[in-house]
């Protein structure tokens, strides 16, 4: 009796972690602590996506530049020569390219995240880790492409003698907003995609329509004043307009529109995370 | 009280049947459902009863710290489902499991390996997926590479690896996890003999380090070697927990119907076996009767009945013969013969019987276990059931029976002895 008590006193057991596995019901907590514990996996999966993206291509990372450049030329020709949308005095190529940067980041992140649960199904059915990591790392994978494109943007601004504005320091905020929007919507889509494969077919149309509904090829100023706040319910309106404003200084700061867009983005992210957490328990059985 | 590592209480997992064969919903399904919906509504009413199956049905057991517990059972008995729940891949539908300590699960080796990445890149990626810290992988990197034996190719993309090298590297990473509780599925079933020997060696090392291990395998000799106690699962229920030799004996003998015939129930045929569909396995005596006991001195006919729903190129259907201790006696395929092999290059869809005869005067008296395998060489394994049924060999009339002692050995051949007296 005494012996056991001495023994347990001399070797104090460290606080043991007990994991309880049982059926869960309703909404789950976000469990951000687990996400933090697995932060290195976020890094490794992002790094994997970046590393393998341009493997076995002739042009390699050149594709990160060519794609938006071609988009820019197409949009510039169509909206400049045929539709003649106003740009507010900014050379059309950089007007368009400045919008294509955050747009490209967003659309790539969205479609990668939307497919991520399915494309990583072999991992999901074999090993545990916080599932949120998968869409999260696929969203982050696009940032490198963005940075490459940003260098091209700077070169183009030099060529067109357009200096950046003093608000250029706010750029990372718009970048962050683009990522939040992509992640929020991507979480919804990836969880839905595990259930309904239709998401995979809808995605290309969705991004195409979304592109036209965002002020990429045109300026938000073509939208009638009284409709602008409704227009800004599309969160990419705030991102694209804000990005252009911070870099090139088009018109006044998109204050109210930005607030609406940011609000929508954050709602998307929070609801997306909860919906994802609710659905993830059946991923291994569904994919 | 405090030395429990895993406590499982009334654990159950329910699956909707058909979810696995249908694979997924598409818009087309939803549209056709929409068209059918009113008709179904009239027929069945508003409730839509789905057919479900309890893959795991109310299992309770405890594992103490440092214990190595084996899990055996037929295909579809619930072994993999149990491990999936314990490794947090999927949630139970009822009951609970309590886990005291850090779990490492190994349901597969090489999870997340990317073919375009090099060996060393995959070590980091796979390590992170298995829950290792980067610093931990840094520390063990040389050891892992050394263990894998692929040092020379460590900077080569793994898509250029042979399947053996790939497996060795994958296992090397997994073998260097250091969880308190290790949950291992049939990972040793792959790879060549050398690889399996290495895996088993590492596994027994882990087992003897005092870590808690839950080990699922079809390989009875591995179970016997690595575990002290074993649980037997049948149709989602735990039917026996006993010292391993006893549990294996039970599983391989009394666990089977003793009728000389076995029909595979639908639940034991995985969806990915298609288009191969096993029907029955039978043992017949020379009179053509289906029997549980055959005579050592007489030939035995083994037959497998199966259905091909589509033609298969290069199909080989084989039988495994094993002792009740899990030692493999031989494997034989129906297209082993060159002529047969050429004749059945492509086996058309249809209903088949593959039959072979084991000659008389070959097997010793005792009980034997039969299994089957349907595969194409190095391409795909359609179906495998290592322990489908067992049968008894009776020694009456066999060589040496006049002494009434138990003859050691698996085979009991009638050899042509000559006795010569040599002239001095």
XYZ file of C-alpha atoms in Angstrom:
711
model
C 0.000 0.000 0.000
C 2.624 2.472 1.103
C 5.019 1.133 -1.461
C 2.740 1.934 -4.355
C 2.129 5.432 -3.120
C 5.869 6.065 -2.807
C 6.436 4.704 -6.260
C 3.836 6.872 -7.860
C 5.153 9.876 -6.001
C 8.733 9.322 -7.119
C 7.744 8.873 -10.744
C 5.084 11.453 -11.303
C 3.163 10.588 -14.442
C 3.096 13.389 -16.914
C -0.327 14.597 -17.929
C -1.554 11.935 -20.294
C -3.608 12.788 -23.299
C -6.786 10.807 -23.667
C -8.486 10.779 -27.013
C -12.147 9.924 -27.112
C -13.520 8.662 -30.408
C -17.279 8.637 -30.628
C -20.064 9.577 -33.012
C -20.441 13.327 -33.307
C -23.619 15.184 -33.975
C -24.443 18.598 -35.336
C -21.852 21.321 -35.643
C -18.288 20.616 -34.632
C -15.816 23.067 -33.173
C -13.137 24.304 -35.546
C -10.377 22.641 -33.532
C -7.782 25.239 -34.477
C -5.386 23.765 -31.922
C -5.018 20.599 -33.994
C -4.502 22.734 -37.054
C -1.654 24.500 -35.277
C -0.090 21.199 -34.211
C -0.054 20.102 -37.834
C 1.221 23.422 -39.202
C 4.275 21.747 -40.709
C 2.054 19.571 -42.826
C 0.434 22.719 -44.270
C 3.894 23.822 -45.278
C 4.851 20.462 -46.795
C 1.653 20.071 -48.792
C 1.898 23.626 -50.121
C 5.490 22.998 -51.011
C 4.536 19.775 -52.774
C 1.898 21.562 -54.867
C 4.369 24.249 -55.888
C 7.141 21.777 -56.558
C 5.189 19.455 -58.827
C 3.107 22.071 -60.620
C 5.386 22.657 -63.574
C 7.245 19.341 -63.547
C 7.783 17.853 -66.979
C 6.769 21.011 -68.821
C 9.087 22.701 -71.292
C 8.419 26.205 -70.057
C 8.250 25.408 -66.346
C 7.326 28.422 -64.235
C 7.063 30.375 -67.495
C 3.464 29.229 -67.564
C 2.820 31.348 -64.512
C 3.632 34.367 -66.708
C 2.232 33.274 -70.056
C -1.279 32.489 -68.862
C -2.113 35.927 -67.449
C -0.280 37.644 -70.320
C -2.457 35.904 -72.885
C -5.542 36.692 -70.818
C -4.424 40.287 -70.701
C -4.002 40.528 -74.465
C -7.412 38.946 -75.116
C -9.241 41.127 -72.601
C -7.397 44.260 -73.730
C -8.298 43.694 -77.365
C -11.948 42.834 -76.685
C -12.745 45.434 -74.058
C -10.474 48.121 -75.469
C -11.153 47.904 -79.184
C -14.708 46.584 -79.336
C -16.412 47.399 -76.057
C -14.301 50.502 -75.391
C -14.663 50.389 -71.646
C -13.064 53.368 -69.857
C -9.927 52.807 -67.779
C -9.618 56.204 -66.100
C -6.534 57.237 -68.034
C -4.412 54.226 -67.177
C -2.771 52.315 -70.062
C -5.127 49.427 -70.770
C -2.545 46.604 -70.610
C -1.518 47.420 -67.043
C -5.070 48.339 -66.110
C -6.111 44.801 -67.044
C -2.988 43.051 -65.785
C -3.265 44.673 -62.356
C -6.694 43.060 -62.036
C -5.626 39.737 -63.512
C -3.032 39.294 -60.752
C -5.463 38.990 -57.819
C -8.048 37.389 -60.098
C -5.611 34.697 -61.247
C -4.602 33.995 -57.685
C -8.235 33.735 -56.653
C -9.500 31.565 -59.510
C -6.569 29.164 -59.306
C -6.905 28.895 -55.539
C -10.646 28.379 -55.824
C -10.508 25.612 -58.384
C -7.600 23.861 -56.636
C -9.321 24.051 -53.276
C -12.635 22.920 -54.753
C -11.058 19.731 -56.084
C -8.618 19.226 -53.226
C -10.571 16.745 -51.130
C -11.122 14.455 -54.076
C -7.613 14.713 -55.436
C -6.188 13.850 -52.025
C -8.600 11.040 -51.320
C -5.834 8.457 -51.014
C -4.506 10.339 -48.000
C -7.898 10.994 -46.481
C -8.845 7.341 -46.414
C -5.576 6.237 -44.883
C -4.353 8.655 -42.269
C -5.673 11.229 -39.841
C -4.776 14.905 -39.935
C -7.004 17.961 -39.693
C -8.802 17.893 -43.034
C -8.865 21.699 -43.213
C -5.185 21.472 -44.103
C -5.961 20.173 -47.570
C -7.957 23.102 -49.004
C -5.809 25.505 -47.013
C -2.546 24.329 -48.527
C -3.977 24.205 -52.021
C -5.003 27.857 -51.666
C -1.545 28.837 -50.482
C 0.074 26.984 -53.392
C -0.845 29.785 -55.796
C 1.020 32.527 -53.965
C 4.337 31.722 -55.632
C 2.809 32.124 -59.092
C 1.387 35.408 -57.924
C 4.784 36.675 -56.819
C 6.323 35.799 -60.192
C 3.521 37.641 -61.932
C 3.954 40.600 -59.639
C 7.523 41.053 -60.867
C 6.197 41.160 -64.440
C 3.650 43.735 -63.296
C 6.397 45.952 -61.909
C 8.341 45.677 -65.177
C 5.256 46.645 -67.137
C 4.629 49.646 -64.903
C 8.189 50.725 -65.521
C 7.667 50.405 -69.249
C 4.443 52.418 -69.181
C 5.941 55.017 -66.801
C 3.262 54.438 -64.205
C 4.678 54.769 -60.681
C 2.909 52.936 -57.849
C 0.774 55.026 -55.501
C 1.571 55.768 -51.877
C -1.149 53.307 -50.875
C 0.914 50.442 -52.243
C 1.555 49.173 -48.697
C -2.080 48.038 -48.518
C -1.523 45.506 -51.314
C -0.890 42.544 -48.972
C -4.290 43.212 -47.387
C -6.048 42.788 -50.716
C -3.963 39.736 -51.394
C -5.104 38.337 -48.067
C -8.706 39.160 -48.869
C -8.419 37.287 -52.186
C -7.052 34.251 -50.345
C -9.760 34.412 -47.684
C -12.464 34.572 -50.345
C -10.953 31.666 -52.260
C -10.549 29.606 -49.104
C -14.039 30.356 -47.818
C -15.736 29.466 -51.065
C -13.263 26.641 -51.719
C -14.168 25.047 -48.384
C -17.827 24.991 -49.368
C -17.054 23.574 -52.786
C -14.575 20.939 -51.644
C -16.960 19.590 -49.023
C -19.814 19.590 -51.525
C -17.575 17.948 -54.100
C -17.016 14.982 -51.801
C -20.762 14.453 -51.862
C -21.684 15.554 -55.376
C -19.162 15.247 -58.177
C -21.101 17.844 -60.141
C -18.981 20.507 -58.469
C -16.067 19.467 -60.663
C -18.098 20.216 -63.777
C -19.569 23.429 -62.500
C -16.257 24.938 -61.421
C -14.923 26.007 -64.861
C -18.182 27.796 -65.743
C -18.393 29.315 -62.345
C -14.951 30.906 -62.544
C -15.620 32.100 -66.088
C -18.888 33.789 -65.166
C -17.345 35.149 -62.014
C -14.586 36.729 -64.085
C -17.176 38.635 -66.120
C -19.016 39.634 -62.971
C -15.846 41.135 -61.501
C -14.233 44.412 -62.558
C -11.251 42.747 -64.220
C -11.621 43.851 -67.827
C -13.564 46.969 -66.941
C -13.720 49.402 -64.062
C -16.338 49.223 -61.324
C -17.143 52.824 -62.210
C -19.198 51.596 -65.190
C -21.662 50.189 -62.688
C -24.355 52.811 -61.857
C -23.715 54.521 -58.529
C -26.833 53.206 -56.791
C -26.005 49.595 -57.691
C -22.398 49.601 -56.537
C -23.022 48.236 -53.043
C -25.108 45.414 -54.479
C -22.348 44.812 -57.001
C -19.849 44.601 -54.140
C -21.714 41.597 -52.739
C -19.404 39.823 -55.135
C -16.379 39.801 -52.816
C -13.965 39.891 -55.746
C -15.190 43.397 -56.549
C -13.549 44.749 -53.413
C -10.411 42.708 -53.991
C -9.883 43.654 -57.633
C -10.843 47.309 -57.294
C -8.802 47.625 -54.137
C -5.770 46.020 -55.712
C -5.936 48.331 -58.689
C -6.455 51.332 -56.472
C -3.493 50.490 -54.241
C -1.156 49.868 -57.152
C -2.242 52.301 -59.850
C -4.368 54.830 -58.004
C -7.578 54.622 -59.994
C -10.214 57.063 -58.748
C -10.946 57.285 -55.038
C -10.471 54.481 -52.521
C -13.237 51.860 -52.862
C -14.248 52.307 -49.215
C -17.900 51.221 -48.849
C -17.608 48.629 -51.609
C -14.523 47.211 -49.951
C -16.307 46.966 -46.615
C -19.202 45.058 -48.160
C -16.863 42.716 -50.043
C -14.670 42.063 -47.012
C -17.722 41.355 -44.902
C -18.981 38.805 -47.427
C -15.523 37.201 -47.618
C -15.333 36.758 -43.888
C -18.859 35.335 -43.729
C -17.882 32.897 -46.491
C -14.771 31.845 -44.617
C -16.443 31.306 -41.258
C -19.483 29.483 -42.648
C -17.209 27.521 -44.984
C -15.042 26.343 -42.113
C -18.018 25.236 -40.031
C -19.703 23.534 -42.956
C -16.451 21.792 -43.852
C -15.937 20.629 -40.275
C -19.461 19.302 -40.227
C -19.009 17.379 -43.456
C -15.453 16.146 -42.942
C -16.450 13.307 -40.633
C -17.942 11.475 -43.581
C -15.201 12.300 -46.120
C -13.402 8.977 -45.691
C -16.660 7.132 -46.352
C -17.717 9.319 -49.277
C -14.672 9.938 -51.465
C -6.066 0.853 -13.669
C -3.856 3.399 -15.294
C -2.161 1.090 -17.758
C -4.932 0.954 -20.329
C -3.815 2.044 -23.784
C -7.000 1.455 -25.758
C -10.491 0.901 -24.443
C -13.201 0.083 -26.935
C -16.795 -0.015 -25.768
C -19.741 -1.195 -27.873
C -18.075 0.211 -30.972
C -20.128 0.051 -34.153
C -19.902 1.381 -37.675
C -22.787 1.423 -40.084
C -22.417 1.733 -43.826
C -25.081 2.272 -46.420
C -24.943 -0.627 -48.825
C -24.510 0.384 -52.413
C -22.618 3.523 -51.471
C -19.486 1.584 -52.243
C -20.584 0.143 -55.532
C -22.278 3.292 -56.780
C -19.219 5.275 -55.830
C -20.715 8.746 -56.161
C -23.665 10.895 -57.057
C -23.766 12.881 -60.234
C -26.237 15.370 -61.530
C -27.519 12.712 -63.915
C -28.355 10.457 -60.984
C -30.145 13.301 -59.314
C -32.081 14.011 -62.504
C -33.109 10.404 -63.013
C -34.000 10.259 -59.332
C -36.139 13.316 -59.834
C -37.999 11.619 -62.651
C -38.435 8.436 -60.665
C -39.255 10.262 -57.495
C -43.030 10.710 -57.888
C -43.408 7.051 -58.827
C -41.388 5.955 -55.828
C -43.331 8.274 -53.617
C -46.542 6.548 -54.560
C -45.034 3.129 -54.097
C -43.050 3.546 -50.934
C -44.386 6.624 -49.221
C -42.223 9.451 -48.003
C -39.677 7.504 -46.013
C -36.698 6.318 -48.016
C -35.394 3.278 -46.170
C -31.773 2.709 -47.114
C -30.222 -0.674 -46.834
C -27.459 -0.537 -44.270
C -24.896 -2.907 -42.891
C -23.070 -2.890 -39.581
C -19.474 -3.404 -40.669
C -18.568 -3.322 -37.004
C -21.245 -4.334 -34.583
C -20.828 -3.645 -30.893
C -17.209 -4.506 -30.209
C -15.692 -4.106 -26.761
C -12.154 -4.838 -25.650
C -9.198 -3.340 -23.858
C -5.540 -3.243 -24.705
C -3.013 -2.680 -21.945
C 0.111 -0.610 -22.366
C 2.908 -2.580 -23.961
C 0.569 -5.258 -25.189
C 0.738 -6.503 -28.769
C -2.691 -7.569 -29.915
C -3.395 -9.391 -33.148
C -6.634 -9.007 -35.070
C -7.764 -11.739 -37.456
C -10.922 -12.361 -39.425
C -12.191 -13.007 -42.897
C -12.553 -10.386 -45.597
C -15.318 -8.044 -44.546
C -15.227 -9.109 -40.900
C -14.591 -5.528 -39.842
C -10.826 -5.530 -39.218
C -10.060 -2.587 -41.461
C -13.067 -0.653 -40.221
C -11.863 -1.108 -36.651
C -8.419 0.189 -37.536
C -9.875 3.097 -39.489
C -11.866 4.182 -36.472
C -8.935 3.801 -34.096
C -6.696 5.805 -36.397
C -9.348 8.565 -36.685
C -9.853 8.196 -40.411
C -13.537 7.614 -39.911
C -15.998 8.038 -37.059
C -17.867 5.253 -35.297
C -21.654 5.210 -35.637
C -22.127 4.129 -32.054
C -20.157 3.326 -28.922
C -16.788 4.847 -28.223
C -13.062 4.216 -28.159
C -10.700 5.763 -25.670
C -7.076 6.095 -26.602
C -4.412 6.907 -24.037
C -1.334 8.174 -25.827
C -0.094 9.253 -29.218
C -1.345 6.992 -32.002
C 0.536 6.248 -35.178
C -1.399 4.394 -37.794
C -0.101 2.465 -40.692
C -3.006 1.468 -42.884
C -0.790 1.648 -45.933
C 2.836 2.503 -46.584
C 3.751 5.475 -48.732
C 0.591 7.508 -48.121
C 0.891 10.785 -49.995
C 4.018 9.781 -51.931
C 4.182 11.901 -55.045
C 5.716 10.221 -58.113
C 7.320 13.427 -59.371
C 9.178 14.113 -56.123
C 12.536 12.599 -55.305
C 13.130 9.980 -52.656
C 14.339 12.454 -50.079
C 11.518 14.893 -50.780
C 9.020 12.112 -50.304
C 10.611 11.158 -47.007
C 9.805 14.623 -45.675
C 6.350 14.745 -47.186
C 5.359 11.279 -46.039
C 6.903 11.852 -42.619
C 4.848 15.015 -42.167
C 1.689 13.199 -43.229
C 2.406 10.501 -40.662
C 2.601 13.238 -38.048
C 6.368 13.558 -37.634
C 7.931 16.911 -36.911
C 10.406 18.309 -39.378
C 13.201 18.259 -36.813
C 12.391 14.631 -36.081
C 12.686 13.736 -39.759
C 15.961 15.691 -40.029
C 17.339 13.670 -37.149
C 16.260 10.312 -38.542
C 16.879 11.041 -42.203
C 20.142 9.110 -42.534
C 18.726 6.199 -40.617
C 15.668 6.082 -42.872
C 17.735 6.200 -46.047
C 20.018 3.543 -44.663
C 17.141 1.278 -43.740
C 15.518 1.683 -47.150
C 18.655 0.675 -49.021
C 17.996 3.133 -51.867
C 20.786 5.669 -51.037
C 21.938 5.772 -54.646
C 18.557 6.874 -55.935
C 17.562 9.193 -53.145
C 17.639 12.204 -55.485
C 15.725 10.437 -58.260
C 11.970 10.963 -58.664
C 10.223 7.952 -57.177
C 8.328 7.360 -60.408
C 11.577 5.883 -61.719
C 11.816 3.476 -58.791
C 11.037 -0.191 -59.130
C 8.022 -1.216 -57.094
C 10.348 -2.934 -54.631
C 12.435 0.193 -54.066
C 9.299 2.267 -53.683
C 7.939 -0.042 -51.003
C 11.241 -0.213 -49.158
C 11.495 3.557 -48.990
C 7.872 3.897 -47.955
C 8.227 1.329 -45.224
C 11.477 2.869 -44.034
C 9.706 6.156 -43.294
C 6.824 4.426 -41.555
C 9.172 2.264 -39.521
C 10.715 5.356 -37.966
C 7.532 6.738 -36.474
C 7.694 6.658 -32.725
C 4.139 6.621 -31.464
C 3.142 5.162 -28.114
C 0.423 3.170 -29.800
C 0.893 1.701 -33.246
C -2.004 0.530 -35.370
C -0.938 -1.575 -38.339
C -3.023 -2.990 -41.161
C -1.984 -5.565 -43.717
C 1.109 -3.632 -44.794
C 3.302 -6.684 -44.842
C 1.243 -8.403 -47.495
C 3.009 -6.525 -50.257
C 6.514 -6.758 -51.597
C 8.924 -9.615 -52.049
C 10.103 -12.133 -49.478
C 13.183 -10.087 -48.604
C 11.050 -7.011 -47.983
C 8.593 -8.954 -45.856
C 11.418 -10.384 -43.786
C 12.735 -6.887 -43.154
C 9.306 -5.558 -42.237
C 8.669 -8.399 -39.838
C 12.042 -7.846 -38.236
C 11.264 -4.189 -37.667
C 7.794 -4.989 -36.420
C 9.058 -7.445 -33.831
C 11.638 -4.863 -32.765
C 8.818 -2.374 -32.183
C 6.751 -4.995 -30.417
C 9.576 -5.815 -28.041
C 10.264 -2.182 -27.215
C 7.224 -2.184 -24.993
C 5.004 -0.185 -27.272
C 1.351 -0.962 -27.675
C 0.610 -2.481 -31.052
C -2.617 -3.479 -32.752
C -1.736 -5.681 -35.666
C -4.058 -6.880 -38.423
C -2.824 -9.522 -40.807
C -3.803 -12.460 -42.936
C -0.334 -13.783 -42.432
C -0.785 -16.227 -39.573
C 2.893 -16.855 -39.067
C 3.427 -13.108 -38.637
C 0.577 -12.945 -36.142
C 1.984 -15.919 -34.257
C 5.423 -14.419 -34.194
C 4.520 -10.882 -33.186
C 1.553 -11.093 -30.870
C 0.754 -12.763 -27.580
C -2.980 -12.325 -27.720
C -5.344 -12.161 -30.662
C -8.964 -11.240 -31.204
C -11.067 -12.945 -33.850
C -13.693 -10.891 -35.682
C -16.573 -12.400 -37.572
C -19.261 -10.412 -39.391
C -18.478 -7.309 -37.388
C -18.575 -9.021 -34.016
C -15.795 -9.998 -31.689
C -16.186 -13.716 -31.152
C -12.982 -14.693 -29.369
C -10.076 -13.209 -27.510
C -7.419 -15.723 -26.582
C -3.680 -16.374 -26.533
C -2.579 -16.109 -30.153
C -1.887 -19.777 -30.888
C -5.326 -20.676 -29.596
C -7.039 -17.859 -31.490
C -5.259 -18.701 -34.750
C -6.159 -22.342 -34.340
C -9.762 -21.424 -33.750
C -9.820 -19.044 -36.690
C -8.246 -21.516 -39.083
C -10.263 -24.541 -38.063
C -13.427 -24.318 -36.031
C -14.072 -20.871 -37.387
C -14.985 -22.492 -40.685
C -17.928 -24.476 -41.826
C -16.835 -28.092 -41.991
C -18.746 -29.237 -45.002
C -16.113 -29.429 -47.698
C -17.726 -26.519 -49.476
C -17.698 -22.773 -49.048
C -19.918 -20.165 -50.685
C -18.671 -16.605 -50.461
C -21.352 -14.378 -48.995
C -21.809 -11.026 -50.737
C -20.407 -9.148 -47.723
C -17.044 -10.878 -48.151
C -16.600 -9.851 -51.764
C -15.162 -6.349 -51.987
C -16.549 -4.048 -54.671
C -13.145 -3.750 -56.317
C -13.078 -7.486 -57.105
C -15.320 -6.824 -60.124
C -15.476 -8.169 -62.793
C -14.269 -11.252 -60.914
C -16.994 -12.766 -58.782
C -16.078 -15.797 -56.642
C -18.923 -18.222 -56.020
C -17.740 -21.359 -54.265
C -14.787 -23.501 -53.269
C -15.189 -27.273 -52.934
C -13.219 -30.335 -51.936
C -14.214 -33.590 -53.657
C -13.123 -37.166 -53.114
C -12.387 -39.553 -56.034
C -16.083 -40.519 -56.105
C -16.939 -36.900 -56.822
C -18.658 -36.305 -53.494
C -18.195 -33.061 -51.603
C -16.453 -34.042 -48.399
C -14.774 -32.476 -45.386
C -12.439 -35.416 -44.847
C -10.331 -36.957 -47.573
C -7.903 -39.865 -47.429
C -4.207 -39.289 -47.559
C -3.770 -42.161 -50.017
C -6.358 -40.916 -52.475
C -6.252 -37.950 -54.816
C -8.314 -34.903 -53.841
C -10.063 -32.612 -56.276
C -10.254 -28.930 -55.454
C -12.574 -26.738 -57.447
C -13.299 -23.047 -57.578
C -16.513 -21.807 -59.130
C -16.620 -18.210 -60.262
C -18.219 -15.761 -62.616
C -16.530 -13.218 -64.879
C -18.776 -10.274 -65.630
C -16.298 -9.028 -68.242
C -13.359 -10.627 -70.028
C -10.027 -10.478 -68.187
C -6.693 -10.665 -69.964
C -4.051 -12.808 -68.308
C -6.242 -13.944 -65.420
C -4.767 -16.596 -63.195
C -6.810 -18.307 -60.574
C -4.829 -20.001 -57.876
C -5.177 -21.911 -54.683
C -3.113 -21.644 -51.532
C -2.702 -24.657 -49.331
C -1.681 -23.951 -45.749
C -1.257 -25.699 -42.461
C -3.374 -24.614 -39.527
C -0.297 -22.852 -38.175
C -0.357 -20.619 -41.186
C 2.621 -22.089 -43.016
C 2.138 -22.022 -46.752
C 2.600 -25.437 -48.319
C 2.172 -24.439 -51.934
C 0.540 -22.064 -54.368
C -0.704 -23.230 -57.723
C -2.419 -21.376 -60.571
C -4.779 -22.711 -63.214
C -2.639 -21.241 -65.994
C 0.725 -22.432 -64.640
C 0.933 -24.796 -67.572
C 2.339 -23.075 -70.676
C -0.309 -24.547 -72.950
C -3.175 -23.508 -70.665
C -1.571 -20.097 -70.284
C -1.626 -19.550 -74.043
C -5.092 -20.962 -74.473
C -6.585 -18.672 -71.833
C -4.761 -15.465 -72.738
C -8.058 -13.660 -72.521
C -10.744 -15.299 -70.455
C -14.150 -14.237 -71.806
C -17.017 -13.284 -69.545
C -18.887 -16.320 -68.290
C -19.427 -18.846 -65.556
C -16.378 -21.007 -64.811
C -15.054 -23.879 -62.791
C -11.291 -24.196 -62.294
C -10.419 -27.609 -60.994
C -7.237 -29.367 -59.982
C -6.255 -32.629 -58.349
C -3.815 -33.084 -55.519
C -2.309 -36.549 -56.034
C -2.719 -39.242 -53.428
C 0.126 -40.047 -51.041
C 1.131 -36.419 -50.733
C -0.412 -34.804 -47.666
C 0.131 -36.068 -44.156
C -2.809 -36.583 -41.869
C -4.081 -33.411 -40.261
C -6.090 -30.344 -41.023
C -5.332 -28.007 -43.932
C -6.488 -24.554 -44.918
C -7.417 -23.556 -48.454
C -7.321 -20.091 -49.915
C -7.775 -18.631 -53.366
C -6.304 -15.798 -55.362
C -7.494 -14.308 -58.643
C -5.029 -11.912 -60.201
C -3.121 -10.822 -63.245
C 0.630 -10.925 -62.887
C 2.011 -7.637 -61.594
C -1.083 -5.781 -62.763
C -3.927 -6.361 -60.441
C -5.229 -8.578 -57.699
C -8.947 -9.034 -58.156
C -9.740 -11.163 -55.189
C -7.909 -12.943 -52.452
C -9.110 -15.016 -49.558
C -6.198 -16.732 -47.855
C -8.358 -18.717 -45.502
C -11.546 -19.617 -47.268
C -12.103 -23.064 -45.755
C -10.369 -26.018 -44.207
C -10.498 -29.788 -44.654
C -9.134 -32.869 -42.910
C -6.809 -35.491 -44.295
C -7.216 -38.939 -42.820
C -4.136 -41.119 -42.600
C -5.762 -44.542 -43.007
C -3.632 -46.720 -45.265
C -0.832 -44.171 -45.507
C 2.778 -45.375 -45.424
C 3.928 -46.190 -41.896
C 0.476 -46.428 -40.340
C 1.329 -49.798 -38.845
C 3.249 -48.009 -36.121
C 0.357 -45.939 -34.884
C 2.483 -42.947 -34.045
C 2.099 -39.425 -35.274
C 4.320 -38.935 -38.292
C 5.999 -35.541 -38.302
C 6.009 -33.335 -41.372
C 3.514 -31.844 -43.748
C 3.842 -34.314 -46.597
C 3.658 -38.040 -46.388
C 4.921 -39.365 -49.703
C 4.996 -43.062 -50.543
C 8.631 -43.453 -51.475
C 10.025 -46.395 -53.297
C 12.384 -47.890 -50.716
C 14.850 -50.613 -51.687
C 16.617 -52.678 -49.087
C 19.757 -54.362 -50.267
C 22.041 -56.610 -48.375
C 25.610 -55.906 -49.326
C 28.054 -58.814 -49.737
C 30.892 -58.776 -47.329
